[in-house]
Coordinates of C-alpha atoms and ligand atoms in Angstrom, one line a residue:
M183 CA 0.0 0.0 0.0
N184 CA 1.6 3.4 -0.9
A185 CA 2.0 6.1 1.7
N186 CA -1.0 8.3 0.6
V187 CA -3.4 5.3 0.7
A188 CA -2.0 4.4 4.1
R189 CA -2.4 8.0 5.5
H190 CA -6.0 8.2 4.1
T191 CA -6.9 4.8 5.6
L192 CA -5.5 5.9 9.0
T193 CA -7.3 9.2 8.9
T194 CA -10.5 7.5 8.1
A195 CA -10.1 5.0 10.9
I196 CA -9.3 7.8 13.4
T197 CA -12.3 9.8 12.3
G198 CA -14.5 6.8 12.5
A199 CA -13.3 6.0 16.0
S200 CA -13.7 9.6 17.2
L201 CA -17.3 9.7 15.8
A202 CA -18.0 6.4 17.5
L203 CA -16.7 7.7 20.8
L204 CA -18.7 11.0 20.5
S205 CA -21.8 9.1 19.7
L206 CA -21.2 6.8 22.7
H207 CA -20.8 9.8 24.9
A208 CA -23.9 11.4 23.4
Q209 CA -25.8 8.2 23.8
A210 CA -24.6 7.9 27.5
A211 CA -26.1 11.4 28.3
Q212 CA -29.3 10.4 30.1
T213 CA -32.2 12.9 30.7
V214 CA -33.4 13.1 34.3
N215 CA -36.9 14.5 34.6
L216 CA -37.4 16.6 37.8
G217 CA -40.8 17.9 38.7
H218 CA -42.4 20.2 41.3
T219 CA -45.6 22.3 41.7
L220 CA -44.3 25.8 42.0
S221 CA -43.2 28.6 39.7
D222 CA -39.8 29.1 38.1
S223 CA -39.1 31.9 40.6
S224 CA -39.9 29.7 43.6
H225 CA -37.7 28.3 46.4
Y226 CA -38.3 24.9 44.8
S227 CA -36.9 26.1 41.5
V228 CA -33.8 27.5 43.3
G229 CA -33.3 24.0 44.6
A230 CA -34.0 22.4 41.3
D231 CA -31.4 24.6 39.6
A232 CA -28.8 23.6 42.2
F233 CA -29.7 20.0 41.7
K234 CA -29.2 20.3 38.0
A235 CA -25.9 22.2 38.3
T236 CA -24.4 19.7 40.7
L237 CA -25.5 16.5 38.9
E238 CA -24.4 17.7 35.5
R239 CA -21.1 18.9 36.9
L240 CA -20.3 15.7 38.9
S241 CA -21.5 13.4 36.0
D242 CA -19.5 15.4 33.4
G243 CA -22.7 15.6 31.4
E244 CA -23.5 11.9 31.6
F245 CA -26.8 13.0 33.1
T246 CA -28.8 16.1 32.1
V247 CA -31.7 17.4 34.2
E248 CA -34.9 18.7 32.7
E249 CA -36.9 20.8 35.2
H250 CA -40.7 20.6 34.9
T251 CA -42.2 23.3 37.1
A252 CA -45.7 24.6 38.0
G253 CA -47.3 21.2 38.1
A254 CA -46.4 20.3 34.5
L255 CA -46.0 16.7 35.7
G256 CA -49.1 16.9 37.9
G257 CA -49.8 17.6 41.6
E258 CA -47.4 16.3 44.3
R259 CA -49.4 13.2 44.9
A260 CA -49.5 12.3 41.2
M261 CA -45.7 13.0 40.9
I262 CA -44.9 10.7 43.8
E263 CA -46.9 8.0 42.1
G264 CA -44.9 8.8 39.0
L265 CA -41.7 8.1 41.0
Q266 CA -43.0 4.7 42.0
I267 CA -43.7 3.6 38.4
G268 CA -40.7 5.4 36.8
T269 CA -42.5 8.1 34.8
V270 CA -40.9 10.8 36.9
D271 CA -37.3 10.6 38.1
I272 CA -36.9 13.3 40.8
V273 CA -39.6 15.2 42.7
I274 CA -39.2 18.2 45.0
T275 CA -42.4 18.1 47.1
S276 CA -43.9 19.1 50.4
T277 CA -44.8 16.3 52.8
G278 CA -48.4 17.2 52.2
P279 CA -49.5 14.1 50.3
L280 CA -46.4 12.0 51.4
G281 CA -48.1 10.5 54.4
N282 CA -50.5 8.7 52.0
F283 CA -47.4 6.8 50.8
V284 CA -45.2 6.8 53.9
P285 CA -47.4 7.1 56.9
E286 CA -44.4 7.5 59.2
T287 CA -43.9 11.0 57.9
Y288 CA -47.3 12.2 59.1
V289 CA -45.7 13.0 62.5
L290 CA -43.9 15.9 60.8
D291 CA -47.3 17.5 59.7
L292 CA -48.6 17.8 63.3
P293 CA -49.6 21.5 64.0
F294 CA -47.2 23.5 66.2
L295 CA -44.8 20.5 66.5
F296 CA -41.7 22.6 65.8
E297 CA -40.9 25.9 67.5
D298 CA -38.8 27.4 64.8
Y299 CA -36.7 26.7 61.7
E300 CA -33.6 25.9 63.7
Q301 CA -35.3 23.1 65.6
A302 CA -37.1 21.7 62.5
R303 CA -33.9 21.6 60.5
C304 CA -32.0 20.1 63.4
V305 CA -34.5 17.2 63.8
L306 CA -34.7 16.5 60.0
D307 CA -30.9 16.6 59.6
G308 CA -30.4 14.2 62.6
E309 CA -31.1 10.5 63.1
I310 CA -34.9 11.0 63.1
G311 CA -34.8 12.6 59.7
E312 CA -32.4 10.0 58.4
E313 CA -34.7 7.2 59.6
L314 CA -37.7 8.7 57.9
L315 CA -35.8 9.0 54.6
D316 CA -34.7 5.4 54.9
K317 CA -38.2 4.3 55.6
M318 CA -39.3 5.5 52.2
D319 CA -37.5 2.6 50.5
E320 CA -40.2 0.3 51.9
H321 CA -42.8 2.3 49.9
D322 CA -41.0 2.3 46.5
I323 CA -39.7 5.9 47.0
V324 CA -36.0 6.9 47.4
G325 CA -35.7 9.7 50.1
L326 CA -32.6 11.7 49.0
A327 CA -32.8 14.7 51.2
W328 CA -34.9 16.9 53.4
S329 CA -35.5 20.3 51.9
E330 CA -38.0 22.9 53.1
N331 CA -41.3 24.6 52.3
G332 CA -41.7 26.7 55.4
F333 CA -44.0 27.6 58.3
R334 CA -47.6 27.7 57.0
H335 CA -49.9 30.7 57.5
M336 CA -53.6 31.2 56.6
T337 CA -54.9 33.5 53.9
N338 CA -58.5 34.2 52.9
S339 CA -60.6 36.5 50.9
Q340 CA -63.3 37.2 53.5
R341 CA -62.0 38.8 56.7
A342 CA -59.1 39.3 59.1
V343 CA -58.3 36.2 61.2
T344 CA -56.6 36.6 64.5
T345 CA -58.4 33.9 66.6
P346 CA -59.9 30.5 65.8
E347 CA -63.4 32.0 66.1
D348 CA -62.5 34.4 63.2
A349 CA -61.7 31.4 61.0
E350 CA -64.9 29.5 61.9
G351 CA -67.0 28.6 58.9
L352 CA -64.4 29.5 56.3
K353 CA -63.9 27.0 53.5
V354 CA -60.2 26.5 53.4
R355 CA -58.2 24.5 50.9
T356 CA -55.8 22.1 52.6
M357 CA -53.3 19.7 51.2
E358 CA -54.4 16.1 50.8
N359 CA -53.2 15.4 54.3
K360 CA -55.4 13.9 56.9
V361 CA -53.5 15.4 59.9
H362 CA -54.0 18.9 58.5
M363 CA -57.6 18.2 57.6
E364 CA -58.3 17.0 61.1
A365 CA -56.6 20.1 62.7
F366 CA -58.6 22.5 60.6
K367 CA -61.8 20.6 61.3
Q368 CA -61.1 21.0 65.0
M369 CA -60.6 24.7 64.4
G370 CA -64.2 25.0 63.0
V371 CA -63.0 25.4 59.5
H372 CA -64.3 23.4 56.5
P373 CA -61.2 21.7 55.1
T374 CA -61.2 21.1 51.3
P375 CA -58.3 18.9 50.2
M376 CA -57.0 19.7 46.8
A377 CA -53.9 19.3 44.6
F378 CA -51.9 22.5 44.5
P379 CA -52.2 23.2 40.7
E380 CA -56.0 23.6 41.3
V381 CA -55.7 26.0 44.2
F382 CA -55.3 29.4 42.4
T383 CA -58.4 28.8 40.2
A384 CA -60.4 27.6 43.2
L385 CA -59.6 30.8 45.1
Q386 CA -60.3 32.9 42.0
Q387 CA -63.7 31.3 41.5
G388 CA -64.6 31.4 45.2
T389 CA -64.9 27.6 45.4
V390 CA -62.9 28.0 48.6
D391 CA -62.4 31.2 50.8
G392 CA -58.8 30.6 51.8
Q393 CA -55.8 28.4 51.8
E394 CA -52.7 27.9 54.0
N395 CA -49.1 28.0 52.8
P396 CA -45.7 29.4 53.8
I397 CA -44.7 32.9 52.7
T398 CA -42.5 31.3 50.1
V399 CA -45.5 29.7 48.3
I400 CA -47.8 32.7 48.7
V401 CA -45.1 34.9 47.0
A402 CA -44.2 32.4 44.3
T403 CA -47.9 31.9 43.3
K404 CA -48.9 35.6 43.7
F405 CA -51.8 34.6 45.9
W406 CA -52.2 38.4 46.6
E407 CA -54.2 38.4 43.3
V408 CA -56.9 36.3 44.9
Q409 CA -56.5 36.7 48.6
D410 CA -56.8 39.9 50.7
H411 CA -56.0 38.7 54.2
L412 CA -52.8 36.9 55.5
S413 CA -52.7 35.8 59.2
L414 CA -49.3 34.7 60.5
T415 CA -50.6 31.7 62.3
G416 CA -47.4 29.6 61.6
H417 CA -49.6 26.6 62.5
V418 CA -47.5 23.9 60.8
Y419 CA -43.9 23.6 59.8
S420 CA -44.0 22.2 56.2
P421 CA -40.9 20.2 55.3
A422 CA -40.1 19.5 51.7
A423 CA -38.2 16.5 50.4
V424 CA -36.1 15.7 47.4
L425 CA -37.4 12.2 46.3
G426 CA -36.1 9.9 43.6
S427 CA -37.5 7.0 41.6
P428 CA -36.1 3.6 42.6
I429 CA -36.4 2.5 39.0
L430 CA -33.8 5.1 38.0
L431 CA -31.6 5.0 41.1
E432 CA -31.4 1.3 41.8
G433 CA -29.8 0.7 38.4
L434 CA -26.9 3.1 39.1
S435 CA -23.4 2.5 40.3
D436 CA -22.4 3.6 43.8
E437 CA -20.5 6.5 42.3
Q438 CA -23.5 7.6 40.2
R439 CA -25.8 7.3 43.1
G440 CA -23.4 9.5 45.1
W441 CA -23.8 12.2 42.5
F442 CA -27.6 12.2 43.0
E443 CA -27.2 12.3 46.8
Q444 CA -24.9 15.3 46.6
A445 CA -27.1 17.1 44.1
A446 CA -30.1 16.5 46.4
Q447 CA -28.1 17.9 49.4
D448 CA -27.2 21.0 47.4
A449 CA -30.8 21.4 46.3
A450 CA -32.0 21.3 49.9
E451 CA -29.4 23.8 51.1
A452 CA -30.2 26.2 48.3
T453 CA -33.9 26.0 49.0
R454 CA -33.4 26.6 52.7
D455 CA -31.4 29.7 52.0
E456 CA -34.1 31.0 49.8
V457 CA -36.8 30.2 52.4
S458 CA -34.7 32.2 55.0
R459 CA -34.5 35.1 52.5
L460 CA -38.2 35.2 51.9
E461 CA -39.0 34.9 55.6
R462 CA -37.1 38.2 55.9
E463 CA -38.4 40.0 52.8
G464 CA -41.6 38.3 51.8
I465 CA -44.1 39.9 54.1
E466 CA -43.3 43.4 53.0
L467 CA -43.6 42.3 49.4
L468 CA -47.1 40.9 50.1
R469 CA -48.1 44.2 51.8
E470 CA -46.8 46.1 48.8
N471 CA -49.1 43.9 46.6
G472 CA -52.2 44.8 48.7
M473 CA -52.5 42.1 51.3
T474 CA -53.4 43.0 54.9
V475 CA -51.1 41.1 57.2
E476 CA -52.2 40.1 60.7
T477 CA -48.9 39.8 62.6
E478 CA -50.1 39.8 66.2
I479 CA -51.6 36.3 66.4
D480 CA -52.0 34.7 69.9
K481 CA -51.1 31.1 69.0
E482 CA -52.3 29.6 72.2
P483 CA -56.0 29.4 71.2
F484 CA -55.0 27.9 67.9
Q485 CA -52.8 25.3 69.6
E486 CA -55.7 24.4 71.9
A487 CA -58.1 24.2 69.0
V488 CA -56.0 21.8 67.1
Q489 CA -54.9 19.6 70.1
P490 CA -57.4 16.8 69.3
A491 CA -55.4 16.2 66.1
Y492 CA -52.6 14.9 68.3
E493 CA -54.9 12.4 70.0
I494 CA -56.3 11.2 66.7
Y495 CA -52.7 10.9 65.3
T496 CA -51.3 8.9 68.2
E497 CA -54.4 6.6 68.3
Q498 CA -53.6 5.6 64.7
Y499 CA -49.8 5.8 64.6
G500 CA -48.6 5.6 68.2
S501 CA -46.5 8.2 69.9
E502 CA -43.0 6.8 69.6
M503 CA -41.7 9.1 66.9
L504 CA -43.6 12.1 68.4
D505 CA -42.1 11.4 71.8
R506 CA -38.6 11.2 70.3
I507 CA -39.0 14.5 68.5
R508 CA -40.2 16.2 71.7
A509 CA -37.3 14.6 73.6
S510 CA -34.6 15.5 71.1
D511 CA -32.0 18.0 72.2
C512 CA -32.6 20.0 69.0
Ligands
LIG10 O1 -45.2 22.1 48.0 O2 -49.8 21.9 48.2 C1 -49.3 22.8 48.9 O3 -49.9 23.6 49.5 C2 -47.8 22.8 49.0 O4 -47.3 23.6 50.0 C3 -47.2 23.3 47.6 O5 -47.6 22.4 46.6 C4 -45.7 23.3 47.7

């Protein structure tokens, strides 16, 4: 073979091999579908962006994350079901509907359980939080990290609420969470469980008078457009969680799984930072957008009103986890 033919043959072979390698790398890039119910400007999106950045960096592009916000993949309950059957890969969700799948997490939804953010984060980042994440495996869900939604407050379109009596008779949307529903029933409110993507329209049409959510969600969803009154009841600390599909994660190597775990931790940290920022700045923003904010709420009457929810919870689920949380040195 003369030199020109040999050079051409070698060049062709190298080009072919490079193209094959490129296509292998391109083929290896796997899309990870991540869903949540809030807007692109929300604290969940801040977390989703952090998740995407970390996973794509650590995997060197082997995984690319597609974020599906504002309930594009359904409400939180539907997305958790999607994790179990593999149609959704990662979900950032509140614990609202989670108790329907992992009853052990209901304890976290008890009203007035946590005093403040520091205590809640301490418990979730400790052995109790770790145990609850591990428990999810038994229910075809991979608990990757505890993130955060925030302390929940009441809003409504009818009147200022500073006592449980003021709230009596209001139709209030709740999450699909029986501990919350029981607490509001005890308060004399008519609880109407509903997936989050339906809430804004229900408030707009007057199907319900009010709803309850953290400042973060009220700001992200512009609830001031359909709600006049905000009462800083802080009646429940609402955890969020970064959850994964076992169908995706169980097929990964330990190294790849570690990338997802680190991405989930970074997502949780970024969301908590955003929650802290909005706790400082969000109320003024809501006032600027026309909401009247009741800040002087005597919580004791609300705590007394919802106390029966504890009895109902412990009758059904026992008090072991509740006692451990109360006894923790957090
Ligand atoms: O997780 O359903 C709710 O009220 C939740 O707080 C919201 O979807 C964010």
